[in-house]
Coordinates of C-alpha atoms and ligand atoms in Angstrom, one line a residue:
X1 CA 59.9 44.3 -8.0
X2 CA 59.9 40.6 -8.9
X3 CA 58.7 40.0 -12.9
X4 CA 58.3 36.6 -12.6
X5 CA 55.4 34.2 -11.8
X6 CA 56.9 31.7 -9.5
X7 CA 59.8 33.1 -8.1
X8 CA 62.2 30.4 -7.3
X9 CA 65.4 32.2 -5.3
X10 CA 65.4 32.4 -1.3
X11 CA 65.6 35.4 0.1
X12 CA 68.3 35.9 3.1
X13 CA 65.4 34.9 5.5
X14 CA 65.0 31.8 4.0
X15 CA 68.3 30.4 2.4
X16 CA 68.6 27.1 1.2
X17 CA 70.7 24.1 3.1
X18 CA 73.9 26.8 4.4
X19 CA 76.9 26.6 3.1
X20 CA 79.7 25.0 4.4
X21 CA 82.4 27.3 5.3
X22 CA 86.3 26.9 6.1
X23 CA 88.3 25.4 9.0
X24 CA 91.8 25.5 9.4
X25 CA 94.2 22.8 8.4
X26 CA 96.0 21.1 11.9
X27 CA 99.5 22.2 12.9
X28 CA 100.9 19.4 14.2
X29 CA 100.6 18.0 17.4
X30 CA 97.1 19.5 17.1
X31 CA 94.0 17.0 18.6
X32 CA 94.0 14.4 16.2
X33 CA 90.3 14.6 15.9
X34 CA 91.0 17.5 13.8
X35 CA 91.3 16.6 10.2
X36 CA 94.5 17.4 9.0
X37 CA 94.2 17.4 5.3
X38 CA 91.3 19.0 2.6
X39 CA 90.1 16.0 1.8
X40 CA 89.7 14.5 5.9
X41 CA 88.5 18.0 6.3
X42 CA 86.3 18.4 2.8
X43 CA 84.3 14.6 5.0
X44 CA 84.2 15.9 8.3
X45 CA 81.5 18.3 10.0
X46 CA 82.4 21.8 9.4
X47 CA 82.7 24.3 12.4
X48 CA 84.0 27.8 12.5
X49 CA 86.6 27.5 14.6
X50 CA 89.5 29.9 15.5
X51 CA 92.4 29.4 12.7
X52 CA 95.2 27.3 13.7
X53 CA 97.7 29.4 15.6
X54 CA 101.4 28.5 14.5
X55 CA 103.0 25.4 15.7
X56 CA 105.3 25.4 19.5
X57 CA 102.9 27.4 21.3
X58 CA 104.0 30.7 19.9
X59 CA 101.7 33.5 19.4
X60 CA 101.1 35.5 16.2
X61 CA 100.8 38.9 18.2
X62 CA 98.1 39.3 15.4
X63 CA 94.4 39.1 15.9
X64 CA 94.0 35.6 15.2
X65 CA 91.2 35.5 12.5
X66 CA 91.4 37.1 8.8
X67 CA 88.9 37.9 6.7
X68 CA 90.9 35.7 4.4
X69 CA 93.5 33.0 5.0
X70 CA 94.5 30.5 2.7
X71 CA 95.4 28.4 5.6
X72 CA 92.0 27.6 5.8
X73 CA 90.7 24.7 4.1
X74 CA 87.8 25.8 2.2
X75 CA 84.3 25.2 1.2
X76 CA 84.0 21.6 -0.2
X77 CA 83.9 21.6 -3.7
X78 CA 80.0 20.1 -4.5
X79 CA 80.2 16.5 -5.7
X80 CA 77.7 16.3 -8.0
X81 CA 78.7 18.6 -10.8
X82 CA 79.7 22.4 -11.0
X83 CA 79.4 24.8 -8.6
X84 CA 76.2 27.3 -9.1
X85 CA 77.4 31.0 -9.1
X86 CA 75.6 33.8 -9.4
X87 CA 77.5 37.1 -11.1
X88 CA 76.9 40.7 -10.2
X89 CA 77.9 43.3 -12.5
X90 CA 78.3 40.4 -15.6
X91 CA 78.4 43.2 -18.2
X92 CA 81.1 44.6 -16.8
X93 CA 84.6 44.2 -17.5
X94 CA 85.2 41.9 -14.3
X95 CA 81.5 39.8 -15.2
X96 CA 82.3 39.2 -19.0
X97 CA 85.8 38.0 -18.5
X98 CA 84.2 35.9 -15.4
X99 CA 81.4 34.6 -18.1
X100 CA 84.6 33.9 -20.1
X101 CA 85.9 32.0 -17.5
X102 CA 83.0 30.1 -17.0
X103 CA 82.0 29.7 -20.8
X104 CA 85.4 27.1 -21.0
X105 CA 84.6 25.1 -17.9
X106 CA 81.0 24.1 -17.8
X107 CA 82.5 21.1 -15.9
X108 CA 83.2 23.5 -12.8
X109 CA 80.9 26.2 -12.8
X110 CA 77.3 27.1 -13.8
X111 CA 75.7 30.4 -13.9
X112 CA 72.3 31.0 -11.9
X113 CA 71.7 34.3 -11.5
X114 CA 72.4 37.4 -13.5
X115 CA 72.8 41.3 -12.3
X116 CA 73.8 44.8 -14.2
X117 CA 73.0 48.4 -14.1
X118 CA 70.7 48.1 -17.0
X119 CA 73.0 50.3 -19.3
X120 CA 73.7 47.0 -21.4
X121 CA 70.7 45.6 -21.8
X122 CA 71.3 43.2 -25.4
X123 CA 74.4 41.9 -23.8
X124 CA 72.7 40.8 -20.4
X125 CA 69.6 39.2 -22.3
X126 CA 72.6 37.6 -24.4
X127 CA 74.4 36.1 -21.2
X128 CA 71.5 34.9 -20.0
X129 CA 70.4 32.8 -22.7
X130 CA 74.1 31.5 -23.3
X131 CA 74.3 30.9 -19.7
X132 CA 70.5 29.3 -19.2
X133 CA 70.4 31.8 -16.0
X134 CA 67.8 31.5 -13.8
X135 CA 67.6 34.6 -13.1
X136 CA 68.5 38.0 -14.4
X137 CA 68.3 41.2 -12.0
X138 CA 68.7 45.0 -13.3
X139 CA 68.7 47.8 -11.3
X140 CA 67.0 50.1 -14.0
X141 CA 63.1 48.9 -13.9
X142 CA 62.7 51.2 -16.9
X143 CA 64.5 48.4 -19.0
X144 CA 62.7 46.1 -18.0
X145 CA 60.6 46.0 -21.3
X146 CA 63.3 46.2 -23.5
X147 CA 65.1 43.3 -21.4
X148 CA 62.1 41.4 -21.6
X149 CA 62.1 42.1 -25.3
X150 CA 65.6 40.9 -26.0
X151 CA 65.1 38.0 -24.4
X152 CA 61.7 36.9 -25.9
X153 CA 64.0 37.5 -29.3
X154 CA 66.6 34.9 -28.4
X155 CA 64.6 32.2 -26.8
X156 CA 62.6 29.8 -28.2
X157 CA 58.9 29.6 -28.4
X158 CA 57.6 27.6 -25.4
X159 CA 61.3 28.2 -23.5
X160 CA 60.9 29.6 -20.4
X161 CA 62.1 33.4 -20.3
X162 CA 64.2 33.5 -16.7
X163 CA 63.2 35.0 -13.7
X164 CA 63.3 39.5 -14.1
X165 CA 64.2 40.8 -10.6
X166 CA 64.0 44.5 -11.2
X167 CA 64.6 47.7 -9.2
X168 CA 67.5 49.2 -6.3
X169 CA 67.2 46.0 -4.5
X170 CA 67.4 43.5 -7.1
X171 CA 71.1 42.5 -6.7
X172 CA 70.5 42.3 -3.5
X173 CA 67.9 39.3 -4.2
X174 CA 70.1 37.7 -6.4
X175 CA 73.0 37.9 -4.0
X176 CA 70.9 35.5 -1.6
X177 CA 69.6 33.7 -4.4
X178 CA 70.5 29.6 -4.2
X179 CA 74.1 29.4 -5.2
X180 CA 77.6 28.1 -4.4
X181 CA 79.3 31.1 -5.1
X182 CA 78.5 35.1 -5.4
X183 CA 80.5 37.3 -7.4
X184 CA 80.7 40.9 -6.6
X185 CA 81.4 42.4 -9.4
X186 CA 79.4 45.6 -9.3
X187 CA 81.4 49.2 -9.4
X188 CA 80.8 51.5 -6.3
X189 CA 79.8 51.1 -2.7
X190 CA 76.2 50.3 -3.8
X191 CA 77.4 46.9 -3.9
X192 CA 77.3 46.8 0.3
X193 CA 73.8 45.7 0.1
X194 CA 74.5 42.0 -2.1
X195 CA 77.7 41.8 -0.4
X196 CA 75.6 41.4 3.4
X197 CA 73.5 39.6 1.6
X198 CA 75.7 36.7 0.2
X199 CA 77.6 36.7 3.5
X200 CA 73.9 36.7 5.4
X201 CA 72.4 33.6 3.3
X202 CA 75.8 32.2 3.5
X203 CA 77.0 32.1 0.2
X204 CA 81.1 31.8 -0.6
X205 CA 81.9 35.7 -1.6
X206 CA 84.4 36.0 -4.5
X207 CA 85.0 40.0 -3.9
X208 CA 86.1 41.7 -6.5
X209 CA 84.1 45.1 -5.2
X210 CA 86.0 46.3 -2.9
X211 CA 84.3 49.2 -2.2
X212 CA 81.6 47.2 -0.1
X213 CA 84.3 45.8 2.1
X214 CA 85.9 49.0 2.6
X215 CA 82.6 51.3 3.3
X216 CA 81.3 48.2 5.2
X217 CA 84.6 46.8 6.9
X218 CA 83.0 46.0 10.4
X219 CA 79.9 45.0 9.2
X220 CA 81.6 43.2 6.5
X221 CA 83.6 41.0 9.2
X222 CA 80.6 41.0 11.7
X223 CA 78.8 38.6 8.9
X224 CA 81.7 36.5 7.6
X225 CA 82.5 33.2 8.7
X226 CA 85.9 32.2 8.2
X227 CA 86.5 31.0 4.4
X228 CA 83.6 32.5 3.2
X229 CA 85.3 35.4 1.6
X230 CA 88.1 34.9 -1.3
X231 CA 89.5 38.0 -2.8
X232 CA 89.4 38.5 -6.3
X233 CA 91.0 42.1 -6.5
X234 CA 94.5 41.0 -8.1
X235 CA 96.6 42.1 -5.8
X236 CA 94.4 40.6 -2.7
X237 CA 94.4 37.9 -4.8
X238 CA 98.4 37.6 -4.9
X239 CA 98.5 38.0 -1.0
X240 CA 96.3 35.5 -0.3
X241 CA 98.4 32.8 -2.5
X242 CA 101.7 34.2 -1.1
X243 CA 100.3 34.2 2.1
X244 CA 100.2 30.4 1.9
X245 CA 103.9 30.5 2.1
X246 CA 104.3 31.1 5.7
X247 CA 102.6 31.5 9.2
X248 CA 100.9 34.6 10.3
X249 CA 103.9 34.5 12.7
X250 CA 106.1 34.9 10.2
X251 CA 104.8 37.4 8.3
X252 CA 106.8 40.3 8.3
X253 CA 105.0 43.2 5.7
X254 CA 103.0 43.1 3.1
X255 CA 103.7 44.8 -0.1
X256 CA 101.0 46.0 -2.2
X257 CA 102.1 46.8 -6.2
X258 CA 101.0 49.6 -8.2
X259 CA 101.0 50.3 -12.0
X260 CA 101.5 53.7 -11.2
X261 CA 98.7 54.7 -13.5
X262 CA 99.1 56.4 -16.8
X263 CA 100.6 59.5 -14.7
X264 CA 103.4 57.4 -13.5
X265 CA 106.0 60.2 -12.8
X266 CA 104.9 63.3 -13.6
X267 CA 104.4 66.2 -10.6
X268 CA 101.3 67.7 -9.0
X269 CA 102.0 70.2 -11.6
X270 CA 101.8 67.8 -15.4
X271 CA 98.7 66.7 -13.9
X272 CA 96.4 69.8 -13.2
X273 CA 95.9 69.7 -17.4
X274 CA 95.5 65.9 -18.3
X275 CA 91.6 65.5 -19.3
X276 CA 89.7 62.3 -19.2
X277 CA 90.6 60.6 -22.0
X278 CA 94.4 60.8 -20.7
X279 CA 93.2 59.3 -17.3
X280 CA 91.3 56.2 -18.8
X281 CA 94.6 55.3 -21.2
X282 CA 95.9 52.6 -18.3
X283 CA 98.7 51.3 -18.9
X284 CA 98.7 48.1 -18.4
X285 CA 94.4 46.7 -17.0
X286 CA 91.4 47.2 -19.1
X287 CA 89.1 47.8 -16.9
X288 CA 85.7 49.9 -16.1
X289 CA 86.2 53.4 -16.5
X290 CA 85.6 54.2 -12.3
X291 CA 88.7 51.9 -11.2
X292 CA 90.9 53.2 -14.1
X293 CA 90.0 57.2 -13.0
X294 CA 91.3 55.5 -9.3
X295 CA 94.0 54.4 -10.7
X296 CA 95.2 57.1 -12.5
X297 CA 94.8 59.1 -9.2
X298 CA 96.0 56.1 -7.4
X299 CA 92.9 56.1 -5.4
X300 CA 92.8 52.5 -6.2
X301 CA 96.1 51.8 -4.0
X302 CA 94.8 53.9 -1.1
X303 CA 91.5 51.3 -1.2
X304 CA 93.5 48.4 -1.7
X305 CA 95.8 49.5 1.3
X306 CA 92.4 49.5 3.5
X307 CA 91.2 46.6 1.5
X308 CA 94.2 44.5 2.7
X309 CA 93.9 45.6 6.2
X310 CA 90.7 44.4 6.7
X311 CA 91.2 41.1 4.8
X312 CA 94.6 40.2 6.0
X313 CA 94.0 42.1 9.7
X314 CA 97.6 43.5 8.8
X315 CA 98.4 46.8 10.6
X316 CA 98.6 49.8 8.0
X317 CA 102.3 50.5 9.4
X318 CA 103.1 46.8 7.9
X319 CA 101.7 47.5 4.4
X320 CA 103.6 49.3 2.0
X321 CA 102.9 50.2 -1.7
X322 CA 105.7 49.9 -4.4
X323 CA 105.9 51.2 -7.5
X324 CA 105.8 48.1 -10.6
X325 CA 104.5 49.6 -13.6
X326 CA 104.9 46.7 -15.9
X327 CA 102.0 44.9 -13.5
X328 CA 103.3 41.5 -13.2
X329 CA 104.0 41.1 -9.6
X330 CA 100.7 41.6 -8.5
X331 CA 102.0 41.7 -4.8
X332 CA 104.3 40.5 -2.3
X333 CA 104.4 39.2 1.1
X334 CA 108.0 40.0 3.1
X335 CA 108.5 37.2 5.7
X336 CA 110.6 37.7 9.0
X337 CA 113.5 35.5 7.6
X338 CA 113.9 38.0 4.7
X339 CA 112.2 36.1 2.1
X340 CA 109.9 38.0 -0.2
X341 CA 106.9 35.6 -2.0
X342 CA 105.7 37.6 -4.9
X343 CA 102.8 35.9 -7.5
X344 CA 103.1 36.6 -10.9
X345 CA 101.7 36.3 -14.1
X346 CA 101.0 38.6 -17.5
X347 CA 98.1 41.2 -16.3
X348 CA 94.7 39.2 -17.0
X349 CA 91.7 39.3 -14.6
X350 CA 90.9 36.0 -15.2
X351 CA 93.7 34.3 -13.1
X352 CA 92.2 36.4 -9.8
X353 CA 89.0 35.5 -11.1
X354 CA 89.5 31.7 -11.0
X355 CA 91.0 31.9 -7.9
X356 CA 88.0 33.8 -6.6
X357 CA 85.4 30.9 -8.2
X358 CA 87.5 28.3 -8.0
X359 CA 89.7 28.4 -4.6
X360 CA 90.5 26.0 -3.0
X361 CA 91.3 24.1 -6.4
X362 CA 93.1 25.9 -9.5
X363 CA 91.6 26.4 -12.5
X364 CA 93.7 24.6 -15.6
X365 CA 94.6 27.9 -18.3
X366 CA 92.4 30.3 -16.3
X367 CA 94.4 33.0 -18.0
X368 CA 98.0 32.8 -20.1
X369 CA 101.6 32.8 -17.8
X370 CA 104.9 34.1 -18.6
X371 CA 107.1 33.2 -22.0
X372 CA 110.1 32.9 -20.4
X373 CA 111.8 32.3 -23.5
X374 CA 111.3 36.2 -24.1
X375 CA 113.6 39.1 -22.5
X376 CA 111.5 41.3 -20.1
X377 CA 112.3 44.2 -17.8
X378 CA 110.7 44.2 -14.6
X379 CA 110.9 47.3 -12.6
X380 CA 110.3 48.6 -9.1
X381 CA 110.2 52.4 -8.1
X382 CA 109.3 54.4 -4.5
X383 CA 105.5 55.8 -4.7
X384 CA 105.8 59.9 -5.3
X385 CA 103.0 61.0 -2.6
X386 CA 103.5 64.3 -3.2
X387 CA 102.2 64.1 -6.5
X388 CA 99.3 61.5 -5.4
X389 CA 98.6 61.7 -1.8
X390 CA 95.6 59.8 -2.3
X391 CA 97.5 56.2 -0.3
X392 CA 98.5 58.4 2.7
X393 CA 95.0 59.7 2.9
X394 CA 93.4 56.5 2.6
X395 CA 95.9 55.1 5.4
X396 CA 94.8 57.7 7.8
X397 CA 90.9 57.1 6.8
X398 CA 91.4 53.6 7.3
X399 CA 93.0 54.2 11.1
X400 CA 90.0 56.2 12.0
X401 CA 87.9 53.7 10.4
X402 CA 84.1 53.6 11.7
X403 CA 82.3 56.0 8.7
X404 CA 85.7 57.3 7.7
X405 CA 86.6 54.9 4.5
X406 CA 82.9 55.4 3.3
X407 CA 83.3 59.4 3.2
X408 CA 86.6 59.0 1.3
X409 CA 85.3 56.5 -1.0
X410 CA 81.7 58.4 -1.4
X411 CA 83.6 61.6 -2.0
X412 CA 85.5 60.0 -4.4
X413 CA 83.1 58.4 -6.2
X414 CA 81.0 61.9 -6.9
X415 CA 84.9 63.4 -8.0
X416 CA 85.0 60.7 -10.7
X417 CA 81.8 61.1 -12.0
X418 CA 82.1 65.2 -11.9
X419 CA 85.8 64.9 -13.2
X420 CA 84.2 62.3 -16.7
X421 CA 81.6 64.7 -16.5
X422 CA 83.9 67.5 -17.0
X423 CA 83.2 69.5 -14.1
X424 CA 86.3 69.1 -12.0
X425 CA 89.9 69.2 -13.3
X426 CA 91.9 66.2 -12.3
X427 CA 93.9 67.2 -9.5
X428 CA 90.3 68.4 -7.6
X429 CA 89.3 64.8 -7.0
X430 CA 91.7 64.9 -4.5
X431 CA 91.3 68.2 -3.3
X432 CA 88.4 68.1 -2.6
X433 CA 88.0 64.6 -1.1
X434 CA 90.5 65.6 1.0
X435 CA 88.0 68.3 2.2
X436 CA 85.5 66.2 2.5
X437 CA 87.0 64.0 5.0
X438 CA 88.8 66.6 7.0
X439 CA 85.3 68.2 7.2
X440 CA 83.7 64.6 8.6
X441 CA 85.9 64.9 11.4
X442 CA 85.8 62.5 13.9
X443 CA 84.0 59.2 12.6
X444 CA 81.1 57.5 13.8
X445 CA 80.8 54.1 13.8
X446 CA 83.9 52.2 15.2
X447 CA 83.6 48.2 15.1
X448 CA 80.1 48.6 15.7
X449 CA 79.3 50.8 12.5
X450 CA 75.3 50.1 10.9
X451 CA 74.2 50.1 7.8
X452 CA 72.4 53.1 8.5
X453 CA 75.6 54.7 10.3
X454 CA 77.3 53.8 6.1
X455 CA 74.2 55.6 4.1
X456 CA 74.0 58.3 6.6
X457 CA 78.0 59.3 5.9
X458 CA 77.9 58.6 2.3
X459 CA 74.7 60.6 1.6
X460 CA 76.2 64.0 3.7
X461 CA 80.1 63.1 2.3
X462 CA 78.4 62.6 -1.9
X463 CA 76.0 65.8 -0.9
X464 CA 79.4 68.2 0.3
X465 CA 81.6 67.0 -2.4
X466 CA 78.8 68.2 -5.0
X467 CA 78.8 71.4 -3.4
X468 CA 82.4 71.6 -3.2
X469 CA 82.4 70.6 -6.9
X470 CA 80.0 73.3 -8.1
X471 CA 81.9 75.8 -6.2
X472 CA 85.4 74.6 -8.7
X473 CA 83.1 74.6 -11.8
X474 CA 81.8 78.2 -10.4
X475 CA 85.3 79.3 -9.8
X476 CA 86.6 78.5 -12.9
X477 CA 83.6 79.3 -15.4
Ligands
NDP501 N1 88.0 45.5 -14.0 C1 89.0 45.0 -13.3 O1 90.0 44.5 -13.8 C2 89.0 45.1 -11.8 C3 87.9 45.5 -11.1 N2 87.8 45.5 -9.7 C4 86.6 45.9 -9.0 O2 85.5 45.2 -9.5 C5 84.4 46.0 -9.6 C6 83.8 46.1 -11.0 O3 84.7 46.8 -11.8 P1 84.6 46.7 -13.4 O4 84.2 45.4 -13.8 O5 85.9 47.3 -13.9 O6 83.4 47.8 -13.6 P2 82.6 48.0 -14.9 O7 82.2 49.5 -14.9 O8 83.2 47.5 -16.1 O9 81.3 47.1 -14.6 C7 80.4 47.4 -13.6 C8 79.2 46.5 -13.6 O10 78.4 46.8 -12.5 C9 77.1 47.0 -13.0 N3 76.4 47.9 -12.1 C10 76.6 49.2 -11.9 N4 75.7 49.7 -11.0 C11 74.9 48.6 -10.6 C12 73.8 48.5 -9.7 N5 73.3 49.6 -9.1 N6 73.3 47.3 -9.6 C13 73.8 46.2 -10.2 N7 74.8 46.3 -11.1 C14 75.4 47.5 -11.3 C15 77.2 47.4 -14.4 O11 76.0 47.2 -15.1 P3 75.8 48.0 -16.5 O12 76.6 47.4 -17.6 O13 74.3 47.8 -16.8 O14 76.1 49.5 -16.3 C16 78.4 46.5 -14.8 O15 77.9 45.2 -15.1 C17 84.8 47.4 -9.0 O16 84.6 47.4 -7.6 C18 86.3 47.4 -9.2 O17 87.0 48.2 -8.3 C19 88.9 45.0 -9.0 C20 90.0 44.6 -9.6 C21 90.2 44.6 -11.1
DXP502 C1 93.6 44.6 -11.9 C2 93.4 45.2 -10.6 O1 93.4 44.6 -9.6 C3 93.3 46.7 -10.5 O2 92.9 47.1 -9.2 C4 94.7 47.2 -10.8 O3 95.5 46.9 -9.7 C5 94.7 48.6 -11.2 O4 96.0 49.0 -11.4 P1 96.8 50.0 -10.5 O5 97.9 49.3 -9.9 O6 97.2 51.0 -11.6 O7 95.8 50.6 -9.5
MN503 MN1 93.6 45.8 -7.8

């Protein structure tokens, strides 16, 4: 449902002048045609070509395009003033520290469009007068009086209220709205829809939901050019600049950190009594309260193992998840030489942010780094997957692949909400998600996996792991 009089996005059938996506920087003794720097590049027509395979003629033995590659020289930074970005899920923990972000460098970026749930409607209205959005897009049309009423309460008479998308599909609108940049910021695999639609109208994705990418993968890659994707997910984020460090040739693993979660050592045992309040004390992110549950369960690594995969095109044997509970490596790449790149820096979204927004440049004091002049102690431990076998599941969903990932992730994401709701104990998210994907069986799908293949798997996975649940709550009562 559209609220406004003149609408002025573009829908994904009508995008404005496409975007400009990434082409690979020349190894040498490539064709000298080929520009061999960003800024020869950042003047020259873009094409998608194949990225760059390494120098002498020898071969990756990789497929030889990622989702993301900082290799890549990417999208031209506009030359006539910021970048336009639009920001799903802005009252969210990743959208207000993006807004942050944003707020100190009205010289690089300015915010168009607007989306939430609707649960915080004061604070939306508020961003979207700060920001002078264009337009602001809730999911719940029931608030859209009350939005419309906060708004008319901070702006001016005569100033023009912004555009109200409203309703299921209103991200989704936004998402293909005219912008440089779309930031994904929403929690849950109901951010597939803006995701294909960014990609589709050809905006640069900054992904910080990862769920969309891991429900979605092939449909996800199917849609994206190279470059138009930069992760925003920390530790994606600290692959993608360690990645930098080396040809795909030479990369040897990668290694994906965990804080360990506020569980961090105990057995399968300590954790059948912890309650809800002990899962959302995270010890080292503030985040949203779906991520930190995944974290505390260490769903969150078993995603970001898939998540990597189908970013980096890594095999899952060449991932590996280590234990850092201080969360300042934020990940590692292991090259064949030996050397390990790690990227560091004090845990603050807004660093992975700003590389997200701002790649390919950096973003001055995007978030504080180390005081080296201070002792610290960081630490490195084996993952116990006995007490959370939530990575080795995700590995094995993410080999099956096709609807596999989205029944784990759907699964999960009814666990969470009947775990907060108090209908689950902790150690039955996994149970029964485990279950639930046993149950699925052999997955649908493969690398030619449909929308409709995604909603068809979530709807039975969400539908069995309510049944499941209501047979623990019965169980138990
Ligand atoms: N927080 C973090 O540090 C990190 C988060 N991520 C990922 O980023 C994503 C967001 O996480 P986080 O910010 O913590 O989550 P939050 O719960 O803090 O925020 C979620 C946001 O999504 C909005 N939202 C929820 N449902 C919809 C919908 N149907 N349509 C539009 N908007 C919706 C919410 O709106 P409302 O306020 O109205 O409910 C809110 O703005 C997740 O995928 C998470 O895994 C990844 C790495 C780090
Ligand atoms: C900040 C971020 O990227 C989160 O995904 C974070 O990694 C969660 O911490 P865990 O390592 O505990 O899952
Ligand atoms: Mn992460």
């Amino acid at each position: 449902m559209s609220d406004s009089p003149a609408p002025r996005g573009h829908g994904p059938e009508a995008p404005s002048a496409p975007r400009r996506h990434a082409r690979t920087l020349a190894a040498p003794g490539a064709d000298p045609s080929t520009p061999s720097t960003r800024a020869d590049a950042r003047h020259g027509e873009s094409t998608h070509l194949t990225p760059q395979g390494p120098p002498s003629g020898r071969t990756t033995g990789l497929p030889a395009r990622a989702l993301a590659d900082p290799h890549l020289v990417y999208d031209p930074l506009p030359g006539d003033g910021p970048k336009d970005v639009v920001i799903l899920g802005s009252t969210g923990s990743i959208g207000t520290q993006a807004i942050d972000l944003v707020l100190r460098n009205p010289d690089r970026f300015r915010v168009t469009g607007l989306s939430a749930n609707g649960g915080r409607v004061a604070l939306l209205a508020e961003q979207a007068h700060r920001l002078k959005a264009r337009t602001v897009a809730v999911a719940r049309e029931d608030v859209v009086p009350q939005l419309r009423e906060a708004l008319s309460g901070l702006y001016g008479t005569g100033e023009p209220l912004p555009e109200i998308l409203a309703g299921p599909d209103a991200a989704t609108q936004v998402a293909a709205s005219d912008a440089h940049t779309v930031l994904n910021g929403i929690t849950g695999s109901i951010g597939l829809a803006p995701t294909l639609a960014a990609l589709e109208a050809g905006r640069t994705l900054a992904l910080a939901n990862k769920e969309s990418l891991i429900v979605g993968g092939p449909l996800v890659k199917a849609l994206a050019k190279p470059g138009q994707i930069i992760p925003v997910d920390s530790e994606h984020a600290a692959l993608f600049q360690a990645l930098a460090s080396g040809t795909r040739a030479d990369v040897r693993k990668l290694v994906v950190t965990a804080s360990g979660g506020p569980f961090r050592g105990r057995t399968k045992a300590d954790l059948a009594q912890v309650t809800v309040e002990d899962a959302l004390a995270h010890p080292t992110w503030a985040m949203g309260p779906v991520i930190t549950i995944n974290s505390a369960t260490l769903v969150n690594k078993g995603l970001e193992v898939i998540e990597a995969h189908l970013l980096y095109d890594i095999p899952f044997d060449r991932i590996e998840v280590v234990v850092h509970p201080q969360s300042y490596v934020h990940s590692m790449v292991e090259f064949t030489d030996g050397s390990t790149i790690a990227q560091a820096t004090p845990p603050d979204m807004r660093g992975p942010i700003a590389i997200g927004l701002g790649w390919p440049e950096r973003v001055p004091d995007a978030a504080p780094a180390f005081d080296w002049s201070k002792a610290s102690t960081w630490e490195f431990f084996p993952l116990d997957n006995d007490a959370f076998p939530s990575v080795n599941l995700a590995r094995h969903v993410g080999q099956l692949a096709g609807t596999a990932p989205a029944v784990f992730n759907a699964a999960n994401e009814e666990c969470v909400e009947a775990f907060r709701a108090g209908a689950l104990p902790f150690n039955g998210i996994m149970e029964t998600v485990t279950r639930v994907v046993d149950e699925h069986g052999t997955p649908r799908g493969g690398t030619s996996l449909t929308v409709a293949d995604v909603l068809e798997a979530e709807t039975w996975a969400r539908t069995r792991a309510r049944e499941l649940t209501a047979q623990t709550a019965e169980a138990r009562a």
